Amino acid sequence: MPVSPTTTQAGGRAAPVEITSSTVEYARQPLGLDEPRPRFSWPMASDEPGLRQSAYQLRVATSASDLARPDVWDSGRAASEESVLVPYEGPELRLRTRYFWTVRVWDGQGRVSRWSEPDWWETGLMGAGQWAARWISAPAELTDAPSFEGGHWIWFPEGDPASSAPAATRWFRRTADLPPAVVSATMVITADNAYSVSVNGYAHIAGIAPGRPGYREVVVRPRPGGGIDEARATLSSVRGPVSTRWRRRGGHFELTCSVPVNTTAQVWIPASATDRVEHTGAALLRHEDGCQVFRVGSGTHRFAV
């Protein structure tokens, strides 16, 4: 049986927040985890603007049914806004054991959420001294580094990448041209380190960037241009998804952005200091670089100018 959803509520209402996609050491339901004090994270979603966590309670048990009265660890109510990489502080964990865990949070008004759905992780051997097996490996001819004979380096003209790479950042570029018949397109991109995307020469079209480490703050600064009249994007941060959607029609600009719980955002709206920007409860900070800059808390926010 899952942990009981019954909660102590302020004013007869539960906190309007849902705990989603909880992880242990950045992973969903990891196996063979050798970390003696694993760290828990729980992104949260809420439709209430500006909602923030004020406390949490973690429970760990050896079965989902024991979470109502955990047989391993109960943190009790811990006053903290932290919801990312919160360390386990219970007794020593056993080897090769599956542990179940759940969490609930309180908001700034003392309202408490429902318990999250029970999740789990499994411990590994917790150290090399526990190994008593031989490595299973392939023959050397299959594991040796491949030969570069017949290949060539993808590089800038200067320098010899095989012996001395030039001291600076080097970007590898790819251009894709879409036929005129295409009216909508989706980019799916991955990179080993970092990447930047531009459309018709304009970068940062959707306008999502981290403002502070750990995504405690994000910057939402869409940059319309290059014949693009509409764009939307979602970034999966450690605190939950950050999304933007904007469009430009006949001299008017509209933006909708969603900010996860425990996160604030600076929102840059392309508008002069005298333009009237309609918004849903944002705080105007300043006018800079052709934009009115606002601060918002968590929730969904709309702007129009």
CSV table of C-alpha atoms in Angstrom, one decimal:
chain,number,residue,atom,x,y,z
A,1,MET,CA,0.0,0.0,0.0
A,2,PRO,CA,1.3,3.5,-0.8
A,3,VAL,CA,1.9,6.0,2.0
A,4,SER,CA,-1.3,7.7,3.2
A,5,PRO,CA,-2.2,11.0,1.5
A,6,THR,CA,-3.7,12.3,4.7
A,7,THR,CA,-2.0,15.5,5.8
A,8,THR,CA,-2.2,18.2,8.4
A,9,GLN,CA,-3.4,21.3,6.6
A,10,ALA,CA,-3.6,25.0,7.4
A,11,GLY,CA,-7.1,26.5,6.8
A,12,GLY,CA,-8.4,23.1,5.7
A,13,ARG,CA,-6.5,23.2,2.5
A,14,ALA,CA,-3.5,21.3,1.2
A,15,ALA,CA,-0.6,23.2,-0.4
A,16,PRO,CA,-1.3,23.5,-4.1
A,17,VAL,CA,1.9,21.9,-5.2
A,18,GLU,CA,2.7,18.6,-6.9
A,19,ILE,CA,6.0,16.8,-6.5
A,20,THR,CA,7.2,15.4,-9.8
A,21,SER,CA,10.1,13.3,-11.2
A,22,SER,CA,11.9,12.8,-7.9
A,23,THR,CA,15.5,11.6,-8.3
A,24,VAL,CA,18.3,10.1,-6.2
A,25,GLU,CA,21.8,11.3,-7.2
A,26,TYR,CA,20.3,12.9,-10.3
A,27,ALA,CA,18.8,9.5,-11.5
A,28,ARG,CA,15.4,8.0,-11.5
A,29,GLN,CA,15.4,4.7,-9.5
A,30,PRO,CA,19.1,4.1,-9.7
A,31,LEU,CA,20.6,0.6,-9.3
A,32,GLY,CA,23.8,-0.3,-7.6
A,33,LEU,CA,24.3,3.1,-6.0
A,34,ASP,CA,27.5,3.1,-3.9
A,35,GLU,CA,26.9,6.5,-2.3
A,36,PRO,CA,26.6,6.1,1.5
A,37,ARG,CA,24.7,9.4,1.9
A,38,PRO,CA,22.6,9.7,-1.3
A,39,ARG,CA,21.1,13.0,-2.2
A,40,PHE,CA,17.4,13.5,-3.0
A,41,SER,CA,15.8,16.0,-5.4
A,42,TRP,CA,12.1,16.7,-6.0
A,43,PRO,CA,11.0,19.2,-8.7
A,44,MET,CA,7.6,20.7,-7.9
A,45,ALA,CA,4.8,22.1,-10.0
A,46,SER,CA,2.1,24.6,-9.0
A,47,ASP,CA,-0.4,26.9,-10.6
A,48,GLU,CA,-0.2,29.3,-7.7
A,49,PRO,CA,2.1,32.2,-8.6
A,50,GLY,CA,5.1,32.8,-6.3
A,51,LEU,CA,4.7,29.6,-4.3
A,52,ARG,CA,7.9,28.6,-2.4
A,53,GLN,CA,8.8,25.7,-0.2
A,54,SER,CA,9.4,26.5,3.5
A,55,ALA,CA,10.0,23.0,4.9
A,56,TYR,CA,10.1,19.3,3.9
A,57,GLN,CA,9.8,15.9,5.4
A,58,LEU,CA,11.6,12.8,4.0
A,59,ARG,CA,10.8,9.2,4.8
A,60,VAL,CA,12.9,6.1,3.9
A,61,ALA,CA,11.8,2.5,4.4
A,62,THR,CA,12.6,-1.0,3.2
A,63,SER,CA,9.1,-1.4,1.6
A,64,ALA,CA,6.5,1.0,0.2
A,65,SER,CA,4.0,-0.2,2.7
A,66,ASP,CA,6.3,0.8,5.6
A,67,LEU,CA,6.6,4.4,4.6
A,68,ALA,CA,3.6,5.3,6.8
A,69,ARG,CA,5.8,4.3,9.7
A,70,PRO,CA,9.3,4.2,8.2
A,71,ASP,CA,11.6,1.5,9.6
A,72,VAL,CA,14.8,3.3,8.3
A,73,TRP,CA,14.6,7.1,8.6
A,74,ASP,CA,12.2,9.9,9.1
A,75,SER,CA,13.7,13.4,8.8
A,76,GLY,CA,10.7,15.0,10.6
A,77,ARG,CA,9.7,18.5,9.5
A,78,ALA,CA,12.9,20.3,8.4
A,79,ALA,CA,12.7,24.0,7.9
A,80,SER,CA,14.4,24.6,4.5
A,81,GLU,CA,13.8,25.8,1.0
A,82,GLU,CA,16.2,23.2,-0.4
A,83,SER,CA,14.7,20.7,-2.8
A,84,VAL,CA,17.8,19.8,-4.8
A,85,LEU,CA,20.5,17.3,-3.6
A,86,VAL,CA,19.2,17.1,0.0
A,87,PRO,CA,21.4,14.5,1.7
A,88,TYR,CA,20.2,11.3,3.5
A,89,GLU,CA,21.0,11.6,7.2
A,90,GLY,CA,19.7,8.3,8.5
A,91,PRO,CA,21.5,5.2,9.8
A,92,GLU,CA,24.1,3.3,7.7
A,93,LEU,CA,22.6,1.8,4.6
A,94,ARG,CA,22.9,-2.0,3.9
A,95,LEU,CA,24.6,-3.4,0.9
A,96,ARG,CA,22.5,-4.5,-2.1
A,97,THR,CA,19.2,-3.4,-0.6
A,98,ARG,CA,16.3,-1.6,-2.2
A,99,TYR,CA,15.1,1.4,-0.3
A,100,PHE,CA,11.8,3.2,-0.8
A,101,TRP,CA,11.3,6.9,-0.1
A,102,THR,CA,8.8,9.7,-0.2
A,103,VAL,CA,8.7,13.4,0.6
A,104,ARG,CA,6.1,16.1,1.3
A,105,VAL,CA,6.6,19.9,1.6
A,106,TRP,CA,5.1,22.9,3.3
A,107,ASP,CA,4.6,26.3,1.6
A,108,GLY,CA,5.1,29.7,3.1
A,109,GLN,CA,1.6,29.7,4.5
A,110,GLY,CA,2.1,26.5,6.4
A,111,ARG,CA,0.0,24.4,4.0
A,112,VAL,CA,1.4,20.9,3.5
A,113,SER,CA,1.4,18.9,0.3
A,114,ARG,CA,0.4,15.3,-0.2
A,115,TRP,CA,3.1,12.8,0.0
A,116,SER,CA,4.9,12.1,-3.3
A,117,GLU,CA,4.4,8.8,-4.9
A,118,PRO,CA,6.7,6.2,-3.3
A,119,ASP,CA,10.0,5.9,-5.3
A,120,TRP,CA,13.1,3.7,-4.7
A,121,TRP,CA,16.8,3.2,-5.2
A,122,GLU,CA,19.1,0.2,-4.7
A,123,THR,CA,22.4,0.2,-3.0
A,124,GLY,CA,25.4,-1.5,-4.5
A,125,LEU,CA,28.5,-3.2,-3.0
A,126,MET,CA,29.5,0.1,-1.3
A,127,GLY,CA,33.2,-0.3,-1.9
A,128,ALA,CA,35.7,-2.3,-3.9
A,129,GLY,CA,36.5,-4.6,-0.9
A,130,GLN,CA,33.1,-6.4,-1.5
A,131,TRP,CA,34.0,-7.6,-5.0
A,132,ALA,CA,34.8,-11.4,-5.3
A,133,ALA,CA,34.5,-11.9,-9.0
A,134,ARG,CA,36.7,-11.7,-12.1
A,135,TRP,CA,36.2,-9.1,-14.9
A,136,ILE,CA,34.5,-10.3,-18.0
A,137,SER,CA,36.3,-8.7,-20.9
A,138,ALA,CA,36.6,-8.9,-24.6
A,139,PRO,CA,39.9,-9.8,-26.5
A,140,ALA,CA,42.4,-7.0,-26.8
A,141,GLU,CA,41.8,-6.7,-30.6
A,142,LEU,CA,38.2,-5.7,-29.8
A,143,THR,CA,39.0,-3.3,-27.0
A,144,ASP,CA,42.1,-1.5,-28.3
A,145,ALA,CA,41.6,2.1,-29.5
A,146,PRO,CA,40.5,2.2,-33.2
A,147,SER,CA,42.9,3.3,-35.8
A,148,PHE,CA,42.6,6.8,-37.3
A,149,GLU,CA,44.0,5.6,-40.6
A,150,GLY,CA,41.9,7.0,-43.4
A,151,GLY,CA,40.2,9.5,-41.2
A,152,HIS,CA,40.6,13.3,-40.9
A,153,TRP,CA,40.2,15.9,-38.2
A,154,ILE,CA,37.2,18.2,-38.2
A,155,TRP,CA,39.0,21.4,-37.2
A,156,PHE,CA,39.8,25.0,-38.0
A,157,PRO,CA,42.6,25.6,-40.5
A,158,GLU,CA,45.1,26.8,-37.9
A,159,GLY,CA,47.2,24.5,-35.7
A,160,ASP,CA,47.7,20.8,-35.7
A,161,PRO,CA,45.0,19.2,-33.5
A,162,ALA,CA,46.9,15.9,-33.4
A,163,SER,CA,49.8,17.5,-31.5
A,164,SER,CA,48.9,21.1,-30.3
A,165,ALA,CA,45.4,22.4,-30.3
A,166,PRO,CA,45.2,26.2,-30.4
A,167,ALA,CA,44.5,27.8,-27.0
A,168,ALA,CA,40.9,29.1,-27.3
A,169,THR,CA,37.3,27.8,-27.6
A,170,ARG,CA,36.6,26.2,-30.9
A,171,TRP,CA,33.1,25.9,-32.2
A,172,PHE,CA,32.0,23.3,-34.8
A,173,ARG,CA,29.1,24.5,-36.9
A,174,ARG,CA,26.4,22.9,-39.0
A,175,THR,CA,23.9,24.8,-41.2
A,176,ALA,CA,20.6,23.4,-42.2
A,177,ASP,CA,18.4,25.1,-44.9
A,178,LEU,CA,14.7,24.5,-44.8
A,179,PRO,CA,12.7,24.6,-48.0
A,180,PRO,CA,10.1,27.4,-48.4
A,181,ALA,CA,7.2,25.0,-47.9
A,182,VAL,CA,8.2,24.4,-44.2
A,183,VAL,CA,6.1,26.7,-41.9
A,184,SER,CA,6.9,25.0,-38.6
A,185,ALA,CA,10.0,23.0,-37.4
A,186,THR,CA,11.4,21.5,-34.2
A,187,MET,CA,15.1,21.3,-33.3
A,188,VAL,CA,16.3,18.3,-31.3
A,189,ILE,CA,19.9,19.0,-30.3
A,190,THR,CA,22.5,17.4,-28.0
A,191,ALA,CA,26.1,18.1,-27.3
A,192,ASP,CA,28.9,16.8,-25.1
A,193,ASN,CA,29.6,20.2,-23.5
A,194,ALA,CA,27.7,23.3,-24.8
A,195,TYR,CA,25.9,24.5,-27.9
A,196,SER,CA,24.3,27.5,-29.3
A,197,VAL,CA,21.5,27.7,-31.9
A,198,SER,CA,20.5,30.5,-34.2
A,199,VAL,CA,17.7,30.9,-36.7
A,200,ASN,CA,18.3,33.2,-39.7
A,201,GLY,CA,21.3,34.5,-37.9
A,202,TYR,CA,19.4,35.2,-34.6
A,203,ALA,CA,20.5,33.4,-31.5
A,204,HIS,CA,18.6,32.8,-28.2
A,205,ILE,CA,15.2,32.9,-30.0
A,206,ALA,CA,13.3,31.2,-27.1
A,207,GLY,CA,15.3,33.1,-24.5
A,208,ILE,CA,15.8,30.7,-21.6
A,209,ALA,CA,19.1,30.9,-19.6
A,210,PRO,CA,20.2,30.2,-16.0
A,211,GLY,CA,20.4,33.4,-13.9
A,212,ARG,CA,22.0,31.8,-10.7
A,213,PRO,CA,23.7,28.5,-10.0
A,214,GLY,CA,21.3,25.6,-9.5
A,215,TYR,CA,18.5,27.4,-11.4
A,216,ARG,CA,17.4,29.3,-8.3
A,217,GLU,CA,16.9,32.1,-10.8
A,218,VAL,CA,16.4,32.0,-14.6
A,219,VAL,CA,16.5,34.6,-17.2
A,220,VAL,CA,13.7,34.7,-19.8
A,221,ARG,CA,14.8,37.0,-22.6
A,222,PRO,CA,13.3,36.1,-26.0
A,223,ARG,CA,14.9,37.8,-29.0
A,224,PRO,CA,12.4,38.1,-31.9
A,225,GLY,CA,14.0,38.7,-35.3
A,226,GLY,CA,15.1,37.0,-38.5
A,227,GLY,CA,11.6,36.7,-39.8
A,228,ILE,CA,10.5,34.5,-36.9
A,229,ASP,CA,7.1,35.5,-35.6
A,230,GLU,CA,6.5,32.7,-33.0
A,231,ALA,CA,8.6,30.3,-30.9
A,232,ARG,CA,8.3,28.1,-27.9
A,233,ALA,CA,10.8,26.0,-25.8
A,234,THR,CA,11.0,24.0,-22.6
A,235,LEU,CA,14.2,23.5,-20.5
A,236,SER,CA,14.2,20.7,-18.0
A,237,SER,CA,16.0,22.2,-15.0
A,238,VAL,CA,16.8,20.4,-11.7
A,239,ARG,CA,13.9,22.4,-10.1
A,240,GLY,CA,11.4,21.5,-12.8
A,241,PRO,CA,10.6,22.6,-16.4
A,242,VAL,CA,11.0,26.2,-17.5
A,243,SER,CA,9.0,27.0,-20.6
A,244,THR,CA,8.4,30.0,-22.9
A,245,ARG,CA,6.1,30.7,-25.8
A,246,TRP,CA,6.0,34.0,-27.6
A,247,ARG,CA,4.5,35.5,-30.7
A,248,ARG,CA,4.6,38.7,-32.6
A,249,ARG,CA,1.6,40.0,-34.6
A,250,GLY,CA,1.1,43.4,-36.3
A,251,GLY,CA,3.4,45.3,-33.9
A,252,HIS,CA,2.1,43.5,-30.8
A,253,PHE,CA,4.2,41.1,-28.7
A,254,GLU,CA,2.9,38.4,-26.3
A,255,LEU,CA,4.8,36.1,-24.0
A,256,THR,CA,3.8,33.2,-21.7
A,257,CYS,CA,6.4,31.7,-19.4
A,258,SER,CA,6.2,29.1,-16.7
A,259,VAL,CA,8.6,29.0,-13.8
A,260,PRO,CA,9.0,26.1,-11.4
A,261,VAL,CA,8.5,26.2,-7.6
A,262,ASN,CA,11.4,27.6,-5.6
A,263,THR,CA,12.6,29.6,-8.6
A,264,THR,CA,12.4,33.2,-9.6
A,265,ALA,CA,12.9,34.7,-13.1
A,266,GLN,CA,13.9,37.9,-14.7
A,267,VAL,CA,11.7,38.5,-17.7
A,268,TRP,CA,12.9,40.8,-20.4
A,269,ILE,CA,10.1,42.2,-22.6
A,270,PRO,CA,11.1,44.1,-25.8
A,271,ALA,CA,9.5,47.5,-25.1
A,272,SER,CA,10.5,51.1,-24.6
A,273,ALA,CA,10.3,52.8,-21.3
A,274,THR,CA,7.0,54.5,-22.3
A,275,ASP,CA,5.3,51.4,-23.6
A,276,ARG,CA,2.5,50.0,-21.5
A,277,VAL,CA,3.2,46.3,-20.8
A,278,GLU,CA,0.3,44.3,-19.5
A,279,HIS,CA,1.2,41.5,-17.2
A,280,THR,CA,-0.1,39.1,-14.5
A,281,GLY,CA,1.4,40.5,-11.3
A,282,ALA,CA,5.1,41.0,-12.2
A,283,ALA,CA,7.3,43.5,-10.5
A,284,LEU,CA,9.0,46.1,-12.8
A,285,LEU,CA,12.8,46.2,-12.1
A,286,ARG,CA,14.2,48.6,-14.7
A,287,HIS,CA,14.4,49.5,-18.3
A,288,GLU,CA,17.6,48.3,-20.1
A,289,ASP,CA,18.8,47.7,-23.6
A,290,GLY,CA,15.5,48.3,-25.2
A,291,CYS,CA,13.6,46.1,-22.8
A,292,GLN,CA,11.4,46.4,-19.7
A,293,VAL,CA,12.8,44.0,-17.1
A,294,PHE,CA,10.4,42.3,-14.6
A,295,ARG,CA,10.8,39.9,-11.7
A,296,VAL,CA,8.4,37.0,-11.2
A,297,GLY,CA,8.1,34.0,-8.9
A,298,SER,CA,7.0,30.5,-9.7
A,299,GLY,CA,3.8,29.9,-11.8
A,300,THR,CA,2.6,30.8,-15.2
A,301,HIS,CA,3.0,34.5,-16.3
A,302,ARG,CA,1.7,36.4,-19.3
A,303,PHE,CA,2.9,39.6,-20.8
A,304,ALA,CA,1.6,41.7,-23.7
A,305,VAL,CA,2.7,44.9,-25.3
